[in-house]
Amino acid sequence: MSKFWSPFVKSLVPYVPGEQPKLAKLVKLNTNENPYGPSPKALAAMQGELNDNLRLYPDPNGDLLKQAVAQYYGVQTAQVFLGNGSDEVLAHIFHGLFPDISYSFYPVYCGLYGIAFDAVPLDEHFQIRASDYAKPNGGIIFPNPNAPTGCVMALDAVEQILKASPDSVVVVDEAYIDFGGETAISLVDRYPNLLVTQTLSKSRSLAGLRVGLAVGHPDLIEALERIKNSFNSYPLDRLAIVGAAAAFEDREHFEKTCRLVIDSRERVVAQLQAKGFEVLPSAANFIFARHPQHDAAALAAKVREQGVIVRHFKQERIAQFLRISIGTPEQNQALIDALGEL
Amino acid sequence: MSKFWSPFVKSLVPYVPGEQPKLAKLVKLNTNENPYGPSPKALAAMQGELNDNLRLYPDPNGDLLKQAVAQYYGVQTAQVFLGNGSDEVLAHIFHGLFPDISYSFYPVYCGLYGIAFDAVPLDEHFQIRASDYAKPNGGIIFPNPNAPTGCVMALDAVEQILKASPDSVVVVDEAYIDFGGETAISLVDRYPNLLVTQTLSKSRSLAGLRVGLAVGHPDLIEALERIKNSFNSYPLDRLAIVGAAAAFEDREHFEKTCRLVIDSRERVVAQLQAKGFEVLPSAANFIFARHPQHDAAALAAKVREQGVIVRHFKQERIAQFLRISIGTPEQNQALIDALGEL
């Protein structure tokens, strides 16, 4: 603290990212990274860009990547916004389009931009209930699949929320959509109030590259471009633009690795259930599970001792849950072994 | 424009970056990029990082790069802040530390965060006069060397500004310092109100990688970290962290290429003066020049027709100047040839 800090800085409660330990030997099942590497074509594209051209600024619009995303989803490039991770995309959305705001970063953004919000509780089964959102609001955001529960909403429930609030921007944060959900991007042409955000950190295994995007009506995208161009003209570096574009083009690698993660998830769910865990239905690359007889913090500490890190949140309603990322078959087995007999 | 835009978004006047033409044949002397490539060691470090580890999030703190910067400047890592280009670093400074604000992005940031500002005019020789800043203020920022003039202030003049406003944060934006100025980082231990920002886009030829930094008292750095961690945990990707760190470690390449740019600048200045141009004294990798008999916009159009792009600003006091980046000897000659007889 210092006399130079504004009251606003003093009031900030920053987001705490999942631990990134520097020990290579730990089995990291705490930050929902992809166990499989990115598309070899993405690596090759970045390889090709690793040359003296790094002396030049990147394309501030990232047109190459906008075109790849537009082609992949069958939308126009004017419906695509890009950012330095979906965290940056979300920050600009909060800043520009929200005057009600699950993912623990949402209240942080509200704090950053002085936005009043109302966190809508999940139902008794930890599910989002669409009817709970049909009330006066200045904007709605929810992840689908939800984090940290992993539970997915069907597209007709998303549509119900869109119809109930035609005068508000509704943001669907689809960071985990490719592991078992259906994207709402198919709805953007019918709902001018819909913004869908995605990331390349999960299903495209490029967490280290920092690329996220939003798809929606060109008017909403233009609002985001105005904010972005008032903040940082070049949020994506040259390597990120070419690598992300190639990752979108490589459907085969994408589909194969998503399938491997989904298959592993179903195996881990069965193994945990066999140990007595209650596991919420997951459409993500992580699962949210609790054991009726064992304290979650104690279980997290137990597996940590054996070199496996999982995420534990201390909030009241979920304090007995563990959020476990799906790793390679070997990493998942390390978790099951570390849990041992319960 | 749309009903979903907040009045704030409507009011934004975004920064317009220098044109990034997609034609490879143009001689780009309009965006102050470095004509020489980045350190081969930086490219090799990124090469080594181009692997499956891109599936993992980067270190949110970028410790490897903080250590390289701290070692280079002889400061502590707690005195170093990193961002996605110095544009992002500056945005966070405006957001968190400023309640008076040359670089055309400054008024844009004030608009973004609702900050009142007073642009202090340069003196009649287009120089910053330190005594003009000795008045009540909530924060001061200026580039040194200044942009787009290229003129540098001596360190004792910077110190005079720091002493006159001990209760305000004073930001020295040193994007171009390595081409002929003396960094104010040597003053950070004596002035807790001093923040120095730098970029790797100019002297380290990594504009395509998006890395900037700030150095100052740990309390100021902590304020910036709070904002950053409320905005985007991972502004630097894995390639950027290792590439930037290696660039700071490669002093030989850095010193050699800075020297080449400075030598070219002195040659171009002499050639322009021989054609009748008035050239402001430059300590940057660009020059700011006007011709008493020729309109600047007409000159910019003339050289553009021959494939050379330079930057022309339409603001009243500088409308007769051209900002010309220093390129390779061949590019500089292309400019001189394109100007022809005047």
Short mmCIF file of N, CA, C and O in Angstrom, two decimals, chain A residues 252-341:
data_model
loop_
_atom_site.label_atom_id
_atom_site.label_comp_id
_atom_site.label_asym_id
_atom_site.label_seq_id
_atom_site.Cartn_x
_atom_site.Cartn_y
_atom_site.Cartn_z
N GLU A 252 -8.88 -32.41 -37.66
CA GLU A 252 -8.62 -33.81 -37.33
C GLU A 252 -7.96 -33.92 -35.95
O GLU A 252 -8.42 -34.69 -35.10
N HIS A 253 -6.89 -33.14 -35.74
CA HIS A 253 -6.21 -33.19 -34.45
C HIS A 253 -7.15 -32.76 -33.33
O HIS A 253 -7.19 -33.37 -32.26
N PHE A 254 -7.91 -31.72 -33.59
CA PHE A 254 -8.88 -31.19 -32.63
C PHE A 254 -9.90 -32.25 -32.22
O PHE A 254 -10.13 -32.50 -31.03
N GLU A 255 -10.49 -32.91 -33.21
CA GLU A 255 -11.53 -33.90 -32.90
C GLU A 255 -10.96 -35.12 -32.20
O GLU A 255 -11.56 -35.66 -31.26
N LYS A 256 -9.78 -35.53 -32.62
CA LYS A 256 -9.16 -36.71 -32.01
C LYS A 256 -8.82 -36.46 -30.53
O LYS A 256 -9.14 -37.27 -29.66
N THR A 257 -8.23 -35.30 -30.25
CA THR A 257 -7.81 -35.05 -28.86
C THR A 257 -9.02 -34.76 -27.97
O THR A 257 -9.02 -35.14 -26.80
N CYS A 258 -10.05 -34.11 -28.50
CA CYS A 258 -11.27 -33.91 -27.70
C CYS A 258 -11.87 -35.27 -27.33
O CYS A 258 -12.29 -35.49 -26.19
N ARG A 259 -11.89 -36.19 -28.31
CA ARG A 259 -12.44 -37.53 -28.07
C ARG A 259 -11.64 -38.26 -26.99
O ARG A 259 -12.20 -38.88 -26.09
N LEU A 260 -10.29 -38.14 -27.03
CA LEU A 260 -9.45 -38.80 -26.02
C LEU A 260 -9.76 -38.26 -24.63
O LEU A 260 -9.86 -39.01 -23.65
N VAL A 261 -9.96 -36.94 -24.53
CA VAL A 261 -10.25 -36.33 -23.22
C VAL A 261 -11.62 -36.80 -22.72
O VAL A 261 -11.79 -37.14 -21.54
N ILE A 262 -12.60 -36.82 -23.60
CA ILE A 262 -13.96 -37.25 -23.21
C ILE A 262 -13.94 -38.71 -22.75
O ILE A 262 -14.52 -39.06 -21.71
N ASP A 263 -13.24 -39.56 -23.49
CA ASP A 263 -13.16 -40.98 -23.10
C ASP A 263 -12.49 -41.13 -21.74
O ASP A 263 -12.95 -41.89 -20.89
N SER A 264 -11.40 -40.40 -21.53
CA SER A 264 -10.71 -40.47 -20.24
C SER A 264 -11.62 -39.98 -19.11
O SER A 264 -11.63 -40.53 -18.01
N ARG A 265 -12.36 -38.92 -19.39
CA ARG A 265 -13.26 -38.37 -18.37
C ARG A 265 -14.26 -39.42 -17.92
O ARG A 265 -14.47 -39.62 -16.71
N GLU A 266 -14.83 -40.13 -18.88
CA GLU A 266 -15.84 -41.13 -18.51
C GLU A 266 -15.21 -42.25 -17.67
O GLU A 266 -15.83 -42.74 -16.73
N ARG A 267 -13.95 -42.60 -17.99
CA ARG A 267 -13.26 -43.62 -17.18
C ARG A 267 -12.99 -43.12 -15.76
O ARG A 267 -13.21 -43.83 -14.79
N VAL A 268 -12.50 -41.87 -15.64
CA VAL A 268 -12.20 -41.32 -14.31
C VAL A 268 -13.48 -41.20 -13.49
O VAL A 268 -13.50 -41.50 -12.28
N VAL A 269 -14.56 -40.76 -14.12
CA VAL A 269 -15.85 -40.66 -13.41
C VAL A 269 -16.24 -42.02 -12.83
O VAL A 269 -16.58 -42.15 -11.64
N ALA A 270 -16.12 -43.08 -13.65
CA ALA A 270 -16.49 -44.43 -13.19
C ALA A 270 -15.59 -44.87 -12.03
O ALA A 270 -16.06 -45.44 -11.04
N GLN A 271 -14.27 -44.55 -12.14
CA GLN A 271 -13.35 -44.95 -11.07
C GLN A 271 -13.64 -44.21 -9.77
O GLN A 271 -13.58 -44.78 -8.69
N LEU A 272 -13.97 -42.92 -9.89
CA LEU A 272 -14.28 -42.14 -8.68
C LEU A 272 -15.60 -42.60 -8.06
O LEU A 272 -15.72 -42.71 -6.83
N GLN A 273 -16.57 -42.87 -8.91
CA GLN A 273 -17.85 -43.37 -8.39
C GLN A 273 -17.65 -44.70 -7.67
O GLN A 273 -18.24 -44.94 -6.61
N ALA A 274 -16.75 -45.53 -8.20
CA ALA A 274 -16.46 -46.81 -7.56
C ALA A 274 -15.86 -46.62 -6.17
O ALA A 274 -15.99 -47.46 -5.28
N LYS A 275 -15.18 -45.46 -5.97
CA LYS A 275 -14.61 -45.15 -4.66
C LYS A 275 -15.61 -44.43 -3.76
O LYS A 275 -15.24 -43.97 -2.68
N GLY A 276 -16.85 -44.26 -4.23
CA GLY A 276 -17.87 -43.64 -3.39
C GLY A 276 -18.07 -42.15 -3.64
O GLY A 276 -18.85 -41.49 -2.94
N PHE A 277 -17.36 -41.55 -4.62
CA PHE A 277 -17.53 -40.13 -4.92
C PHE A 277 -18.87 -39.87 -5.59
O PHE A 277 -19.34 -40.69 -6.39
N GLU A 278 -19.44 -38.71 -5.29
CA GLU A 278 -20.54 -38.18 -6.09
C GLU A 278 -19.92 -37.25 -7.12
O GLU A 278 -19.19 -36.31 -6.77
N VAL A 279 -20.18 -37.50 -8.40
CA VAL A 279 -19.57 -36.70 -9.46
C VAL A 279 -20.67 -35.99 -10.24
O VAL A 279 -21.59 -36.64 -10.73
N LEU A 280 -20.59 -34.65 -10.35
CA LEU A 280 -21.60 -33.94 -11.14
C LEU A 280 -21.41 -34.31 -12.61
O LEU A 280 -20.28 -34.53 -13.07
N PRO A 281 -22.52 -34.36 -13.39
CA PRO A 281 -22.38 -34.71 -14.80
C PRO A 281 -21.53 -33.66 -15.50
O PRO A 281 -21.83 -32.46 -15.44
N SER A 282 -20.45 -34.08 -16.17
CA SER A 282 -19.52 -33.11 -16.76
C SER A 282 -19.53 -33.16 -18.28
O SER A 282 -19.48 -34.24 -18.88
N ALA A 283 -19.56 -31.99 -18.89
CA ALA A 283 -19.35 -31.87 -20.34
C ALA A 283 -18.09 -31.04 -20.59
O ALA A 283 -17.94 -30.39 -21.62
N ALA A 284 -17.16 -31.05 -19.62
CA ALA A 284 -15.94 -30.22 -19.70
C ALA A 284 -14.71 -31.12 -19.66
O ALA A 284 -14.82 -32.34 -19.66
N ASN A 285 -13.52 -30.51 -19.60
CA ASN A 285 -12.31 -31.32 -19.48
C ASN A 285 -11.87 -31.41 -18.02
O ASN A 285 -10.68 -31.52 -17.72
N PHE A 286 -12.86 -31.30 -17.14
CA PHE A 286 -12.61 -31.47 -15.70
C PHE A 286 -13.88 -32.04 -15.09
O PHE A 286 -14.94 -32.04 -15.74
N ILE A 287 -13.76 -32.55 -13.89
CA ILE A 287 -14.95 -33.02 -13.18
C ILE A 287 -14.99 -32.39 -11.80
O ILE A 287 -13.96 -31.94 -11.28
N PHE A 288 -16.19 -32.29 -11.25
CA PHE A 288 -16.41 -31.68 -9.94
C PHE A 288 -17.02 -32.77 -9.08
O PHE A 288 -18.11 -33.27 -9.38
N ALA A 289 -16.31 -33.16 -8.03
CA ALA A 289 -16.70 -34.37 -7.29
C ALA A 289 -16.55 -34.17 -5.79
O ALA A 289 -15.69 -33.42 -5.33
N ARG A 290 -17.41 -34.83 -5.02
CA ARG A 290 -17.28 -34.80 -3.56
C ARG A 290 -17.50 -36.20 -3.02
O ARG A 290 -18.20 -37.02 -3.61
N HIS A 291 -16.87 -36.42 -1.86
CA HIS A 291 -17.02 -37.72 -1.21
C HIS A 291 -17.82 -37.53 0.07
O HIS A 291 -17.47 -36.68 0.88
N PRO A 292 -18.88 -38.32 0.25
CA PRO A 292 -19.75 -38.11 1.42
C PRO A 292 -19.04 -38.33 2.75
O PRO A 292 -19.45 -37.75 3.76
N GLN A 293 -17.93 -39.10 2.76
CA GLN A 293 -17.28 -39.39 4.05
C GLN A 293 -15.92 -38.71 4.23
O GLN A 293 -15.31 -38.84 5.28
N HIS A 294 -15.44 -38.02 3.19
CA HIS A 294 -14.08 -37.47 3.31
C HIS A 294 -14.07 -35.99 2.98
O HIS A 294 -14.62 -35.55 1.98
N ASP A 295 -13.41 -35.21 3.83
CA ASP A 295 -13.30 -33.77 3.67
C ASP A 295 -12.46 -33.44 2.41
O ASP A 295 -11.38 -34.01 2.20
N ALA A 296 -12.98 -32.51 1.59
CA ALA A 296 -12.33 -32.20 0.31
C ALA A 296 -10.92 -31.65 0.51
O ALA A 296 -9.98 -32.03 -0.19
N ALA A 297 -10.76 -30.72 1.45
CA ALA A 297 -9.44 -30.13 1.68
C ALA A 297 -8.45 -31.21 2.10
O ALA A 297 -7.29 -31.22 1.66
N ALA A 298 -8.90 -32.16 2.93
CA ALA A 298 -8.02 -33.24 3.38
C ALA A 298 -7.64 -34.14 2.20
O ALA A 298 -6.48 -34.56 2.06
N LEU A 299 -8.62 -34.41 1.32
CA LEU A 299 -8.32 -35.23 0.14
C LEU A 299 -7.33 -34.53 -0.79
O LEU A 299 -6.40 -35.14 -1.32
N ALA A 300 -7.51 -33.21 -0.97
CA ALA A 300 -6.59 -32.45 -1.83
C ALA A 300 -5.18 -32.50 -1.26
O ALA A 300 -4.20 -32.67 -2.00
N ALA A 301 -5.08 -32.35 0.05
CA ALA A 301 -3.76 -32.41 0.70
C ALA A 301 -3.16 -33.80 0.55
O ALA A 301 -1.95 -33.95 0.30
N LYS A 302 -4.00 -34.83 0.69
CA LYS A 302 -3.52 -36.22 0.58
C LYS A 302 -2.92 -36.50 -0.81
O LYS A 302 -1.81 -37.02 -0.91
N VAL A 303 -3.63 -36.12 -1.85
CA VAL A 303 -3.09 -36.42 -3.19
C VAL A 303 -1.89 -35.53 -3.51
O VAL A 303 -0.95 -35.94 -4.20
N ARG A 304 -1.90 -34.32 -2.98
CA ARG A 304 -0.77 -33.41 -3.18
C ARG A 304 0.52 -34.00 -2.63
O ARG A 304 1.60 -33.86 -3.23
N GLU A 305 0.40 -34.63 -1.48
CA GLU A 305 1.59 -35.28 -0.89
C GLU A 305 2.20 -36.29 -1.85
O GLU A 305 3.39 -36.59 -1.79
N GLN A 306 1.35 -36.84 -2.70
CA GLN A 306 1.85 -37.83 -3.66
C GLN A 306 2.06 -37.21 -5.04
O GLN A 306 2.16 -37.92 -6.04
N GLY A 307 2.13 -35.88 -5.05
CA GLY A 307 2.53 -35.23 -6.30
C GLY A 307 1.41 -34.97 -7.28
O GLY A 307 1.67 -34.69 -8.45
N VAL A 308 0.15 -35.03 -6.82
CA VAL A 308 -0.97 -34.75 -7.72
C VAL A 308 -1.69 -33.49 -7.21
O VAL A 308 -2.12 -33.44 -6.05
N ILE A 309 -1.81 -32.46 -8.04
CA ILE A 309 -2.49 -31.23 -7.63
C ILE A 309 -3.87 -31.17 -8.24
O ILE A 309 -4.03 -31.28 -9.46
N VAL A 310 -4.89 -30.98 -7.41
CA VAL A 310 -6.25 -30.73 -7.89
C VAL A 310 -6.69 -29.40 -7.29
O VAL A 310 -6.01 -28.84 -6.42
N ARG A 311 -7.79 -28.84 -7.74
CA ARG A 311 -8.20 -27.52 -7.25
C ARG A 311 -9.31 -27.65 -6.22
O ARG A 311 -10.28 -28.38 -6.43
N HIS A 312 -9.17 -26.91 -5.13
CA HIS A 312 -10.17 -26.89 -4.07
C HIS A 312 -10.57 -25.45 -3.81
O HIS A 312 -9.71 -24.59 -3.62
N PHE A 313 -11.87 -25.15 -3.88
CA PHE A 313 -12.37 -23.80 -3.63
C PHE A 313 -12.97 -23.76 -2.23
O PHE A 313 -13.66 -24.69 -1.83
N LYS A 314 -12.74 -22.66 -1.53
CA LYS A 314 -13.20 -22.61 -0.13
C LYS A 314 -14.61 -22.03 0.03
O LYS A 314 -15.11 -21.95 1.14
N GLN A 315 -15.26 -21.61 -1.08
CA GLN A 315 -16.61 -21.05 -0.93
C GLN A 315 -17.56 -22.07 -0.30
O GLN A 315 -17.49 -23.26 -0.61
N GLU A 316 -18.49 -21.54 0.51
CA GLU A 316 -19.30 -22.39 1.37
C GLU A 316 -19.98 -23.55 0.65
O GLU A 316 -19.82 -24.71 1.05
N ARG A 317 -20.71 -23.24 -0.42
CA ARG A 317 -21.55 -24.29 -1.00
C ARG A 317 -20.76 -25.39 -1.70
O ARG A 317 -21.26 -26.49 -1.93
N ILE A 318 -19.53 -25.06 -2.07
CA ILE A 318 -18.74 -26.04 -2.84
C ILE A 318 -17.47 -26.47 -2.10
O ILE A 318 -16.60 -27.12 -2.68
N ALA A 319 -17.40 -26.16 -0.82
CA ALA A 319 -16.17 -26.43 -0.06
C ALA A 319 -15.88 -27.92 0.06
O ALA A 319 -14.75 -28.31 0.37
N GLN A 320 -16.86 -28.76 -0.20
CA GLN A 320 -16.63 -30.21 -0.11
C GLN A 320 -16.37 -30.85 -1.47
O GLN A 320 -16.31 -32.07 -1.59
N PHE A 321 -16.21 -30.00 -2.49
CA PHE A 321 -15.94 -30.52 -3.83
C PHE A 321 -14.46 -30.36 -4.21
O PHE A 321 -13.78 -29.45 -3.72
N LEU A 322 -14.00 -31.23 -5.09
CA LEU A 322 -12.69 -31.07 -5.73
C LEU A 322 -12.92 -30.89 -7.21
O LEU A 322 -13.77 -31.57 -7.81
N ARG A 323 -12.18 -29.95 -7.83
CA ARG A 323 -12.24 -29.82 -9.27
C ARG A 323 -10.99 -30.49 -9.84
O ARG A 323 -9.86 -30.07 -9.55
N ILE A 324 -11.21 -31.53 -10.64
CA ILE A 324 -10.10 -32.36 -11.12
C ILE A 324 -10.04 -32.28 -12.64
O ILE A 324 -10.97 -32.66 -13.35
N SER A 325 -8.93 -31.76 -13.16
CA SER A 325 -8.74 -31.72 -14.62
C SER A 325 -8.50 -33.13 -15.13
O SER A 325 -7.91 -33.97 -14.44
N ILE A 326 -8.95 -33.38 -16.36
CA ILE A 326 -8.67 -34.68 -16.99
C ILE A 326 -7.29 -34.62 -17.62
O ILE A 326 -7.02 -33.75 -18.46
N GLY A 327 -6.42 -35.53 -17.20
CA GLY A 327 -5.07 -35.57 -17.76
C GLY A 327 -4.92 -36.72 -18.73
O GLY A 327 -5.90 -37.25 -19.27
N THR A 328 -3.67 -37.10 -19.00
CA THR A 328 -3.42 -38.31 -19.79
C THR A 328 -3.87 -39.52 -18.97
O THR A 328 -4.02 -39.41 -17.74
N PRO A 329 -4.06 -40.68 -19.60
CA PRO A 329 -4.42 -41.88 -18.84
C PRO A 329 -3.47 -42.12 -17.66
O PRO A 329 -3.91 -42.47 -16.56
N GLU A 330 -2.15 -41.86 -17.85
CA GLU A 330 -1.18 -42.07 -16.77
C GLU A 330 -1.41 -41.09 -15.63
O GLU A 330 -1.33 -41.44 -14.45
N GLN A 331 -1.68 -39.82 -15.96
CA GLN A 331 -1.93 -38.81 -14.92
C GLN A 331 -3.21 -39.12 -14.16
O GLN A 331 -3.27 -38.99 -12.94
N ASN A 332 -4.25 -39.54 -14.90
CA ASN A 332 -5.52 -39.88 -14.24
C ASN A 332 -5.33 -41.06 -13.29
O ASN A 332 -5.86 -41.07 -12.18
N GLN A 333 -4.51 -42.05 -13.72
CA GLN A 333 -4.26 -43.20 -12.87
C GLN A 333 -3.47 -42.77 -11.63
O GLN A 333 -3.71 -43.29 -10.53
N ALA A 334 -2.56 -41.80 -11.80
CA ALA A 334 -1.80 -41.30 -10.65
C ALA A 334 -2.75 -40.70 -9.62
O ALA A 334 -2.57 -40.86 -8.40
N LEU A 335 -3.78 -40.01 -10.09
CA LEU A 335 -4.79 -39.46 -9.17
C LEU A 335 -5.52 -40.57 -8.44
O LEU A 335 -5.66 -40.54 -7.20
N ILE A 336 -5.99 -41.56 -9.20
CA ILE A 336 -6.75 -42.66 -8.60
C ILE A 336 -5.88 -43.41 -7.59
O ILE A 336 -6.32 -43.70 -6.46
N ASP A 337 -4.61 -43.63 -7.94
CA ASP A 337 -3.69 -44.30 -7.02
C ASP A 337 -3.45 -43.45 -5.77
O ASP A 337 -3.38 -43.96 -4.65
N ALA A 338 -3.31 -42.13 -5.97
CA ALA A 338 -3.03 -41.25 -4.84
C ALA A 338 -4.22 -41.19 -3.87
O ALA A 338 -4.04 -41.04 -2.66
N LEU A 339 -5.42 -41.33 -4.38
CA LEU A 339 -6.61 -41.35 -3.51
C LEU A 339 -6.62 -42.63 -2.67
O LEU A 339 -7.02 -42.60 -1.49
N GLY A 340 -6.14 -43.74 -3.25
CA GLY A 340 -6.05 -45.02 -2.54
C GLY A 340 -7.40 -45.51 -2.04
O GLY A 340 -8.46 -45.18 -2.58
N GLU A 341 -7.34 -46.29 -0.97
CA GLU A 341 -8.58 -46.80 -0.36
C GLU A 341 -9.24 -45.68 0.44
O GLU A 341 -8.57 -44.93 1.14
#
